[in-house]
C-alpha atoms as a PDB file:
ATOM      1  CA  UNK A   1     -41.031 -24.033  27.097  1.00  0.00           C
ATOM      2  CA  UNK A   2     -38.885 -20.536  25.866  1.00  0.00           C
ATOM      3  CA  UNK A   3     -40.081 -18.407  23.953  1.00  0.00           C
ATOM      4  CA  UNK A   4     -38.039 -16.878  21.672  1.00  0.00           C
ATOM      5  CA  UNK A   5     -38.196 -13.017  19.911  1.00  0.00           C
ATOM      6  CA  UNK A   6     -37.445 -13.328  16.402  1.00  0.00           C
ATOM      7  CA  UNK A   7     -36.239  -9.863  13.663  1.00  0.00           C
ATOM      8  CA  UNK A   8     -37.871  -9.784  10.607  1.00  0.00           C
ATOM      9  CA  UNK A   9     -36.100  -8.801   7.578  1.00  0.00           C
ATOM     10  CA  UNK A  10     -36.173  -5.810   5.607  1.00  0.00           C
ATOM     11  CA  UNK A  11     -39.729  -6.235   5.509  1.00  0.00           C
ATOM     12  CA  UNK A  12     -41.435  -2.430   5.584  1.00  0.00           C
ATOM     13  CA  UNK A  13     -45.424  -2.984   5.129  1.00  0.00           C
ATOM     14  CA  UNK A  14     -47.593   0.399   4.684  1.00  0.00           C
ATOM     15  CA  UNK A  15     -51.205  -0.454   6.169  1.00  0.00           C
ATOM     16  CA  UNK A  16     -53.297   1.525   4.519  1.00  0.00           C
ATOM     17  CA  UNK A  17     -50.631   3.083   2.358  1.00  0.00           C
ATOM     18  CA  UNK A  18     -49.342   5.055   5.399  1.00  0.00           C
ATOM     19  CA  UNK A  19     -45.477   4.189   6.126  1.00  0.00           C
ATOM     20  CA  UNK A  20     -45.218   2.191   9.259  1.00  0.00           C
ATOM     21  CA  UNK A  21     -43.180  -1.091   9.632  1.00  0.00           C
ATOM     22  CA  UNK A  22     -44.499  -4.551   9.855  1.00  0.00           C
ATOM     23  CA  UNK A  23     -42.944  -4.827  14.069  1.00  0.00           C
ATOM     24  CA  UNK A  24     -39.752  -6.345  13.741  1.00  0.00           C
ATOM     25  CA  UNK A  25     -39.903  -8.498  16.415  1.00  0.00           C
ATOM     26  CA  UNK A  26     -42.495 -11.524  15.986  1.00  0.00           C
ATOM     27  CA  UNK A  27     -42.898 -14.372  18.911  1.00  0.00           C
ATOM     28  CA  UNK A  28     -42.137 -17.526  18.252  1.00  0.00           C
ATOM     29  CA  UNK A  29     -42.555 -21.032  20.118  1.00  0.00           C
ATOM     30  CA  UNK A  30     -39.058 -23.244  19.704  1.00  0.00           C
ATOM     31  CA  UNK A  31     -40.078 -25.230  16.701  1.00  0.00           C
ATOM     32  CA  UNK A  32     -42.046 -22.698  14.768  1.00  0.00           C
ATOM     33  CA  UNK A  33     -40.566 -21.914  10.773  1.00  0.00           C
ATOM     34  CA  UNK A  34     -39.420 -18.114  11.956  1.00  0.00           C
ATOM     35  CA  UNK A  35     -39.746 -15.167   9.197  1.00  0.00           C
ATOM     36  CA  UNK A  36     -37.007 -15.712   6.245  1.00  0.00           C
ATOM     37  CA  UNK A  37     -36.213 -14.914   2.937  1.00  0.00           C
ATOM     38  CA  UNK A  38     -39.073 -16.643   1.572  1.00  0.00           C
ATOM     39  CA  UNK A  39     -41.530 -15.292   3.502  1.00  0.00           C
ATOM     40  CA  UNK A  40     -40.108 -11.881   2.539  1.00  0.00           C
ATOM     41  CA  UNK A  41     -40.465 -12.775  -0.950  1.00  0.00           C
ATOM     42  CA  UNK A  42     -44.239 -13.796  -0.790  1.00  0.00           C
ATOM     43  CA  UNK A  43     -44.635 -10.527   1.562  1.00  0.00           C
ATOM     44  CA  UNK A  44     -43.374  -8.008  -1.442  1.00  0.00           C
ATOM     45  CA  UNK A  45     -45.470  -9.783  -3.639  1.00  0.00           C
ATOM     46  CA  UNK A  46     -48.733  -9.486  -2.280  1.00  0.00           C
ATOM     47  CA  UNK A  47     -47.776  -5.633  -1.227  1.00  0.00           C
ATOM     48  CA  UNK A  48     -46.650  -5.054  -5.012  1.00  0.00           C
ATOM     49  CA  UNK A  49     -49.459  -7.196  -7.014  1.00  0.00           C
ATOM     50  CA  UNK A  50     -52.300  -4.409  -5.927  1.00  0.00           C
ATOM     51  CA  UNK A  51     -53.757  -7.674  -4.209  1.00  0.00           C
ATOM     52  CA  UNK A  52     -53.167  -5.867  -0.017  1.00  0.00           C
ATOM     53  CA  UNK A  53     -56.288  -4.833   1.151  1.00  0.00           C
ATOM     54  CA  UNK A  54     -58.501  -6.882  -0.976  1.00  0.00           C
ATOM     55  CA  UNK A  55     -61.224  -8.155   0.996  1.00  0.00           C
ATOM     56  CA  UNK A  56     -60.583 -11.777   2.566  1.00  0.00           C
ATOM     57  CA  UNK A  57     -57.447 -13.334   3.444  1.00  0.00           C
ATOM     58  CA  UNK A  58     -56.545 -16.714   4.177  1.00  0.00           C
ATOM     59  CA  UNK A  59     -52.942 -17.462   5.353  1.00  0.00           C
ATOM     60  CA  UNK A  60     -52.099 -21.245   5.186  1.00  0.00           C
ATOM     61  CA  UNK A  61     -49.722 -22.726   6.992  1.00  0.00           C
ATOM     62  CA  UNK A  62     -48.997 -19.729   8.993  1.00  0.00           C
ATOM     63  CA  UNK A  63     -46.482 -20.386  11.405  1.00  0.00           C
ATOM     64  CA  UNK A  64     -45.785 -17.284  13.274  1.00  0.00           C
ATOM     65  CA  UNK A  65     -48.282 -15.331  11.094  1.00  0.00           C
ATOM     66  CA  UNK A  66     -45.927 -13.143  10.506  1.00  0.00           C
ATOM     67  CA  UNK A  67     -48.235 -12.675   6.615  1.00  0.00           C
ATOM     68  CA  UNK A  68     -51.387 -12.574   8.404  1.00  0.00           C
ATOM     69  CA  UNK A  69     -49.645  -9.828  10.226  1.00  0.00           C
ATOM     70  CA  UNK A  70     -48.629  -7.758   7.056  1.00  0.00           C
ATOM     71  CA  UNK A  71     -52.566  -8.609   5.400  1.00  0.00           C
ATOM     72  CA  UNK A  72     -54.122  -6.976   8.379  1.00  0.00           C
ATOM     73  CA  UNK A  73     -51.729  -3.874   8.546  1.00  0.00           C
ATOM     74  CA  UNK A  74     -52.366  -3.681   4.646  1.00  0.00           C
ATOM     75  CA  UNK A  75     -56.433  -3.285   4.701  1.00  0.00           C
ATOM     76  CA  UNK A  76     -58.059  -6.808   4.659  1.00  0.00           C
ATOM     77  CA  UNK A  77     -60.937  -6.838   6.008  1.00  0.00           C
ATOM     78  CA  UNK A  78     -60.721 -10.038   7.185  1.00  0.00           C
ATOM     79  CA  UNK A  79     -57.546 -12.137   7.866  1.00  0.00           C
ATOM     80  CA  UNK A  80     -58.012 -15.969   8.810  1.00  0.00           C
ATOM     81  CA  UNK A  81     -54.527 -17.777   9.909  1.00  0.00           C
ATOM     82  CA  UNK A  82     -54.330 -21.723  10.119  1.00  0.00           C
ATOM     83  CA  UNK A  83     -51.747 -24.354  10.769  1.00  0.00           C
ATOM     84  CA  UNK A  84     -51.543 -28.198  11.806  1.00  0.00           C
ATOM     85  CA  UNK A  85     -49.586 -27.188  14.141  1.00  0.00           C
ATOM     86  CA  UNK A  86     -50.156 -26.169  18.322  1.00  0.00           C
ATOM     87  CA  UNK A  87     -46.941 -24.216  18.597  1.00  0.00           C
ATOM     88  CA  UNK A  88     -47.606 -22.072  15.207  1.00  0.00           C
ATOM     89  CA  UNK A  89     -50.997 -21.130  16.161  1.00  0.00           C
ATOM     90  CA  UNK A  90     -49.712 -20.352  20.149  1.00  0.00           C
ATOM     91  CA  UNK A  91     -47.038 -18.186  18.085  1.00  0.00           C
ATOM     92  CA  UNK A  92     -49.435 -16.944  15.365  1.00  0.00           C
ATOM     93  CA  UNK A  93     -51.968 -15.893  18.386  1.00  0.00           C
ATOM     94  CA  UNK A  94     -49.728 -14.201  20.133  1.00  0.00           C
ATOM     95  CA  UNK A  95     -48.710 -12.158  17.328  1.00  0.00           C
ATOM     96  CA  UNK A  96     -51.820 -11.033  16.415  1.00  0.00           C
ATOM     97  CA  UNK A  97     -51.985  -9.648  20.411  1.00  0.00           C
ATOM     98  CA  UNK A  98     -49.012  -8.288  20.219  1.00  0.00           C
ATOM     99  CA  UNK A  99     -49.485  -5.892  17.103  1.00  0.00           C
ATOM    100  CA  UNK A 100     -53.345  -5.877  17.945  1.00  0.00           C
ATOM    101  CA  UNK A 101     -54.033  -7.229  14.272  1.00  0.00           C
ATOM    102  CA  UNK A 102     -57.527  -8.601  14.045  1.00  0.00           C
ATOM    103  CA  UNK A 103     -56.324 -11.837  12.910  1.00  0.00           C
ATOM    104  CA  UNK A 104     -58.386 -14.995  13.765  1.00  0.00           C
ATOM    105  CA  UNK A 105     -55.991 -18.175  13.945  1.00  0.00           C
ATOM    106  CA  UNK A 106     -57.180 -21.548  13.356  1.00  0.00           C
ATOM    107  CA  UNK A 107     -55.722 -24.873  14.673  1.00  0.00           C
ATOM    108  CA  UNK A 108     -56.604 -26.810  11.566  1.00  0.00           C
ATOM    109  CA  UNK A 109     -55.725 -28.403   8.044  1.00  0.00           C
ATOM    110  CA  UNK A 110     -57.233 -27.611   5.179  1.00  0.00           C
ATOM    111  CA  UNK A 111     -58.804 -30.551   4.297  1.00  0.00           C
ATOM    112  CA  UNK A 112     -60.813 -29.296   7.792  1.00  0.00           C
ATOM    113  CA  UNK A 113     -61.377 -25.926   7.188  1.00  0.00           C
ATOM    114  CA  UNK A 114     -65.054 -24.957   6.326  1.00  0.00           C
ATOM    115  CA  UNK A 115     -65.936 -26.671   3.126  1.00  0.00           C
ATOM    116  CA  UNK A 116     -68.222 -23.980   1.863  1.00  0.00           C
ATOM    117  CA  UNK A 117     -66.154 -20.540   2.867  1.00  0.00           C
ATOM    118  CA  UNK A 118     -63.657 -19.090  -0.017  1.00  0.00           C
ATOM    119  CA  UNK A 119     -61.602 -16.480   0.568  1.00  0.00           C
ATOM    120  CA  UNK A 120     -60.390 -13.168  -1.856  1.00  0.00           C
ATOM    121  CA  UNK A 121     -56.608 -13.948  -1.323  1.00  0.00           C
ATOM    122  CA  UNK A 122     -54.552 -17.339  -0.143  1.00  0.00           C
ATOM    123  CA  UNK A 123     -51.172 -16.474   0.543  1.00  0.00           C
ATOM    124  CA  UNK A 124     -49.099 -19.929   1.544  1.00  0.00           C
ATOM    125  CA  UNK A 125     -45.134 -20.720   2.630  1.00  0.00           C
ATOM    126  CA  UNK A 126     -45.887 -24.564   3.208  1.00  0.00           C
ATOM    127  CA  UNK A 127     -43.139 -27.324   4.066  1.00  0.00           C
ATOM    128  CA  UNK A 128     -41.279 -27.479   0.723  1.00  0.00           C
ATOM    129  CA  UNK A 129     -37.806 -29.160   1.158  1.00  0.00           C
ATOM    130  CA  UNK A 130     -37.635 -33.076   0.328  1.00  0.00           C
ATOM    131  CA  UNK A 131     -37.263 -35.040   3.463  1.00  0.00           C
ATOM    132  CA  UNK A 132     -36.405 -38.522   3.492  1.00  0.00           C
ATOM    133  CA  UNK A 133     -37.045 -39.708   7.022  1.00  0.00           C
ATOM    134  CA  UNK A 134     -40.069 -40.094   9.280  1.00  0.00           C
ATOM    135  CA  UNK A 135     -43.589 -38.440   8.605  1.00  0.00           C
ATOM    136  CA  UNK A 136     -44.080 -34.991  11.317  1.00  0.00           C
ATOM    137  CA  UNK A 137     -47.095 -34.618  12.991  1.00  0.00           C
ATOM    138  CA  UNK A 138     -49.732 -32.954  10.073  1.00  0.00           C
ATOM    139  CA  UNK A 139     -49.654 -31.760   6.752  1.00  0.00           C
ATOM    140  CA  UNK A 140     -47.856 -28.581   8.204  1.00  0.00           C
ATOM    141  CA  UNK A 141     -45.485 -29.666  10.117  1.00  0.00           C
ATOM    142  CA  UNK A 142     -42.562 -27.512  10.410  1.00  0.00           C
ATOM    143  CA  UNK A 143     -40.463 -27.412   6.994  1.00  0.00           C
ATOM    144  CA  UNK A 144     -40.919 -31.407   6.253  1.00  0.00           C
ATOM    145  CA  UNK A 145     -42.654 -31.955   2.968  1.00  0.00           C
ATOM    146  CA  UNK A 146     -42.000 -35.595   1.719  1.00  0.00           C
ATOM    147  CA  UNK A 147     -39.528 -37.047  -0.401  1.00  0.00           C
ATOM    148  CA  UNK A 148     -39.839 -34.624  -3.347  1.00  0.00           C
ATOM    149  CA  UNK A 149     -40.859 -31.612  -1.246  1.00  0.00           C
ATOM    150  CA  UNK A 150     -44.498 -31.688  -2.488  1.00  0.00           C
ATOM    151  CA  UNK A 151     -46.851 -33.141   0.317  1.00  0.00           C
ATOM    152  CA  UNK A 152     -48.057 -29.560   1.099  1.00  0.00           C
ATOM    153  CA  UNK A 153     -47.978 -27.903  -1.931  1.00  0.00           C
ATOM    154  CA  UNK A 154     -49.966 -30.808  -4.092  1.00  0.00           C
ATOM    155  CA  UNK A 155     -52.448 -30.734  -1.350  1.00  0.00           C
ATOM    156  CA  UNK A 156     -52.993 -26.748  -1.537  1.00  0.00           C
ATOM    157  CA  UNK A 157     -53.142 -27.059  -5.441  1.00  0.00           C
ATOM    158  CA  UNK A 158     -55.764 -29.672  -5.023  1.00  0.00           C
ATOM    159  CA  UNK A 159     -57.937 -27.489  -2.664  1.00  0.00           C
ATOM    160  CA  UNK A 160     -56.733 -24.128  -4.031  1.00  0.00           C
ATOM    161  CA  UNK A 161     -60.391 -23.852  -6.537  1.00  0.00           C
ATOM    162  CA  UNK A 162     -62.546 -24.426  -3.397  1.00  0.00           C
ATOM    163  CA  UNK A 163     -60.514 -21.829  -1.115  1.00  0.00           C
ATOM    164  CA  UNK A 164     -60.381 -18.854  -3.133  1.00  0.00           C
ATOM    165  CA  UNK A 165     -63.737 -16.790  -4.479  1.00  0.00           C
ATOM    166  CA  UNK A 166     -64.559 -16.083  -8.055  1.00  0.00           C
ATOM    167  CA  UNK A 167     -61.634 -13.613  -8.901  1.00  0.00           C
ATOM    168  CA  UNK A 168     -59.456 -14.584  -6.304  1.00  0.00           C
ATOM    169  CA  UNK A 169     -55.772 -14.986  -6.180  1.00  0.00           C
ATOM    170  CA  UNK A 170     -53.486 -17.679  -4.653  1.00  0.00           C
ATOM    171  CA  UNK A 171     -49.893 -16.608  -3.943  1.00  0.00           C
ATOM    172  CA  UNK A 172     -47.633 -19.716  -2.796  1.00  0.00           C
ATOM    173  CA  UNK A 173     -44.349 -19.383  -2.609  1.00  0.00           C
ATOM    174  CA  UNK A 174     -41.908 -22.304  -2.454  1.00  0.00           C
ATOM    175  CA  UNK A 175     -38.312 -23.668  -3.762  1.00  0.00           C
ATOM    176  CA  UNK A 176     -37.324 -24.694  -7.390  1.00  0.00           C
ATOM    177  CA  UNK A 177     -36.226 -27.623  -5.876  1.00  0.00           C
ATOM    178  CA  UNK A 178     -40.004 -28.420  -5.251  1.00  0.00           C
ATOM    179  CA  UNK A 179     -40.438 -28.297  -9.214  1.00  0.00           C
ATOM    180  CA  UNK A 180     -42.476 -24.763  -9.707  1.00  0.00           C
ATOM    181  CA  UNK A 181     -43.458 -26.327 -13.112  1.00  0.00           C
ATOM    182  CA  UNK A 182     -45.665 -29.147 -11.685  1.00  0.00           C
ATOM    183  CA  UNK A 183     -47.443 -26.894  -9.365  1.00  0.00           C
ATOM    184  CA  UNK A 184     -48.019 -24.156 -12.340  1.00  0.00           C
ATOM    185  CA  UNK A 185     -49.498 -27.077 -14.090  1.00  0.00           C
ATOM    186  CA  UNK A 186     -51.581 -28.585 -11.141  1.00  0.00           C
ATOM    187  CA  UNK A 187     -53.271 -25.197 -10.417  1.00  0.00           C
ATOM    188  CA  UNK A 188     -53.992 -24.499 -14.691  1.00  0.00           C
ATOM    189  CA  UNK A 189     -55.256 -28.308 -14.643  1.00  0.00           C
ATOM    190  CA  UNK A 190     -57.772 -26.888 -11.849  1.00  0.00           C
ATOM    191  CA  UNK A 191     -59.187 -24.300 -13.966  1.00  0.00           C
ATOM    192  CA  UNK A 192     -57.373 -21.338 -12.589  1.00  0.00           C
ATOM    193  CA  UNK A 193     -54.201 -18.955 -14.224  1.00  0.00           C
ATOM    194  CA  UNK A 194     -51.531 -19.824 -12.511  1.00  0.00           C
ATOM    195  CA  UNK A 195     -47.311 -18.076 -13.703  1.00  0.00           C
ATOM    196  CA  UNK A 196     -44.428 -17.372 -11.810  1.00  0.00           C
ATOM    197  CA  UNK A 197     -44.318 -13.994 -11.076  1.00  0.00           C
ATOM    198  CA  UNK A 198     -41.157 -13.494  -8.413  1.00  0.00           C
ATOM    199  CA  UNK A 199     -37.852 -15.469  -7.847  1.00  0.00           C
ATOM    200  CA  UNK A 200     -35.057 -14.791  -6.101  1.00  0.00           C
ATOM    201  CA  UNK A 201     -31.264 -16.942  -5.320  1.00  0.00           C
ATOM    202  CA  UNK A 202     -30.459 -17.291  -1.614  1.00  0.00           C
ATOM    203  CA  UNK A 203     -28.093 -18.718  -0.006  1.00  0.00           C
ATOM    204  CA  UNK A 204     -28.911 -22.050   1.698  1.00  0.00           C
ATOM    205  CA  UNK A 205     -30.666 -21.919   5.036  1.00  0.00           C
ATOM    206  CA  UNK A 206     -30.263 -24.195   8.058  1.00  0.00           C
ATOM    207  CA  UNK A 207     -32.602 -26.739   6.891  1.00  0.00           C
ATOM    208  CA  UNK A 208     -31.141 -26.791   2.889  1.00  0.00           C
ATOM    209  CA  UNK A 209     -27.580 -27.160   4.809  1.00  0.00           C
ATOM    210  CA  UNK A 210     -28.583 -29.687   6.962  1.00  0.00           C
ATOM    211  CA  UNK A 211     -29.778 -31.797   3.972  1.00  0.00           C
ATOM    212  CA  UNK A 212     -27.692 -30.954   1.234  1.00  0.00           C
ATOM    213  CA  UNK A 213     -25.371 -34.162   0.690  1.00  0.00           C
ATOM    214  CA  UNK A 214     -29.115 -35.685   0.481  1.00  0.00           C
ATOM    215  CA  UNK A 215     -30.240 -33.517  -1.516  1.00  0.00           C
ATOM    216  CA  UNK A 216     -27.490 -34.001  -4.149  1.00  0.00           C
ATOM    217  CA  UNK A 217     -27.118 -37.719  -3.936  1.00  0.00           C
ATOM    218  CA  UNK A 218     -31.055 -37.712  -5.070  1.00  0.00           C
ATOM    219  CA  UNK A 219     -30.225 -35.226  -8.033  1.00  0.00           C
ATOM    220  CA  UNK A 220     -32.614 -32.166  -6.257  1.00  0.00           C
ATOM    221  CA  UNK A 221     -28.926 -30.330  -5.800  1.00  0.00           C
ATOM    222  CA  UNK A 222     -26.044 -29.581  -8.347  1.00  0.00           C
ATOM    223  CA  UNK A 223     -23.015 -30.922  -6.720  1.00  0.00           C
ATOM    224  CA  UNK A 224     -21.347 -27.352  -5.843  1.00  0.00           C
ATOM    225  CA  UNK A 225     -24.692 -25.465  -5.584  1.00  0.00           C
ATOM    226  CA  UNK A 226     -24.625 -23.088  -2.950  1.00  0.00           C
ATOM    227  CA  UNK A 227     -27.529 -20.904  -3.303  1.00  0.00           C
ATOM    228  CA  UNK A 228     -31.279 -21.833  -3.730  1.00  0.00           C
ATOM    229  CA  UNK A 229     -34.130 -20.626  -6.088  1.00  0.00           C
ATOM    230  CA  UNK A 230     -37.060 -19.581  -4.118  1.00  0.00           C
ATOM    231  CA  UNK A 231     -40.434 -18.779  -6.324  1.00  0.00           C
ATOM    232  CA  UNK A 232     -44.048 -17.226  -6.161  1.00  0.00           C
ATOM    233  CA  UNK A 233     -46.536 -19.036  -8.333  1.00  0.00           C
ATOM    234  CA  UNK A 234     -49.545 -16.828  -8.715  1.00  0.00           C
ATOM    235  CA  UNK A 235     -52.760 -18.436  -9.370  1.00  0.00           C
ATOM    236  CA  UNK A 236     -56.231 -15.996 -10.467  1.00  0.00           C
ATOM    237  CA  UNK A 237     -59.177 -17.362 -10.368  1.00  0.00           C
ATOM    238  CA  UNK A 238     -61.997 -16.391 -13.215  1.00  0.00           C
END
């Protein structure tokens, strides 16, 4: 088994307000969803919202842990990290050694994770591009996400009442491809205020290319789109 050194990107995360950057380099497993534009996205987010340093964290679907990484550095007091899957939480545990982060990482799903313990902040990147083949192994598994892209994301709207506190905040960020309307409306049918709050066009990445013509024979893709719409949804709870 390699392991592999992967570069964040322009990522710059102040713990405690005091300029220092989130370490470049993060460890990763072969396998593992590495640090990308998205993750970047949902990073500046939870730096800019005021929401860094609140309390509780929960990072779902963590894969490197590259956010629990930036929630520690920014003040939580406590930062929990979980994913389905053995290679993510090898990676995510590492991580937290390496940058000696007091991160605790959790081989788990969420319908497994303990039913009574709510958290200040979720942050989530889960699977979000539409797959057509075989199921992966868990909920989490790498960047597969069902045939419209939703597998993870309906299950985190579905549990996202029980996992955060009264006055918490979800941040989950995930492709417009994945239909940012139905999970707006998911999270307000649970009770909670839930908007878009950041987007951003990128170009495709290695698993958009390698499903494109897919993609746009099902209708997801326009037929000379280039560039995909990645979103935040925030979700407060009262």
């Amino acid at each position: 088994m390699t392991l592999e050194l992967e570069r964040g990107k322009d990522a710059t995360v102040a713990p405690s307000q005091h300029a220092a950057p989130l370490g470049p380099k993060v460890l990763r497993l072969p396998g593992v969803y590495r640090p990308q534009e998205d993750t970047m996205l949902l990073a500046r987010e939870y730096l800019r919202s005021g929401l860094a340093g609140r309390g509780s964290v929960l990072d779902v679907c963590c894969g490197t842990g590259y956010l629990s990484l930036v929630a520690a550095w920014s003040g939580a007091r406590t930062v929990t990290a979980v994913d389905t899957s053995a290679r993510a939480v090898w990676s995510a545990r590492a991580n937290a050694r390496l940058f000696k982060a007091p991160v605790n990482v959790v081989h788990s799903d969420l319908a497994a994770l303990h039913p009574t313990r709510s958290y200040d902040v979720v942050l989530a990147n889960p699977p979000y591009v539409p797959w057509f083949g075989g199921g992966g192994a868990g909920p989490c598994a790498k960047w597969d996400a069902g045939a419209d892209g939703r597998a993870v994301i309906d299950s985190l709207c579905a549990s996202a009442g029980r996992l955060l506190a009264p006055k918490a905040t979800l941040l989950m960020v995930h492709s417009a491809v994945s239909d940012p309307g139905k999970t707006v409306a998911m999270l307000s049918e649970a009770g909670l205020t839930a908007t878009v709050t950041a987007h951003e066009h990128i170009p495709f990445g290695p698993v958009m290319r390698s499903r494109a013509a897919k993609l746009r024979a099902a209708g997801y893709l326009l037929p000379e789109q280039t560039l995909e719409e990645i979103v935040v949804v925030r979700a407060d709870k009262q």
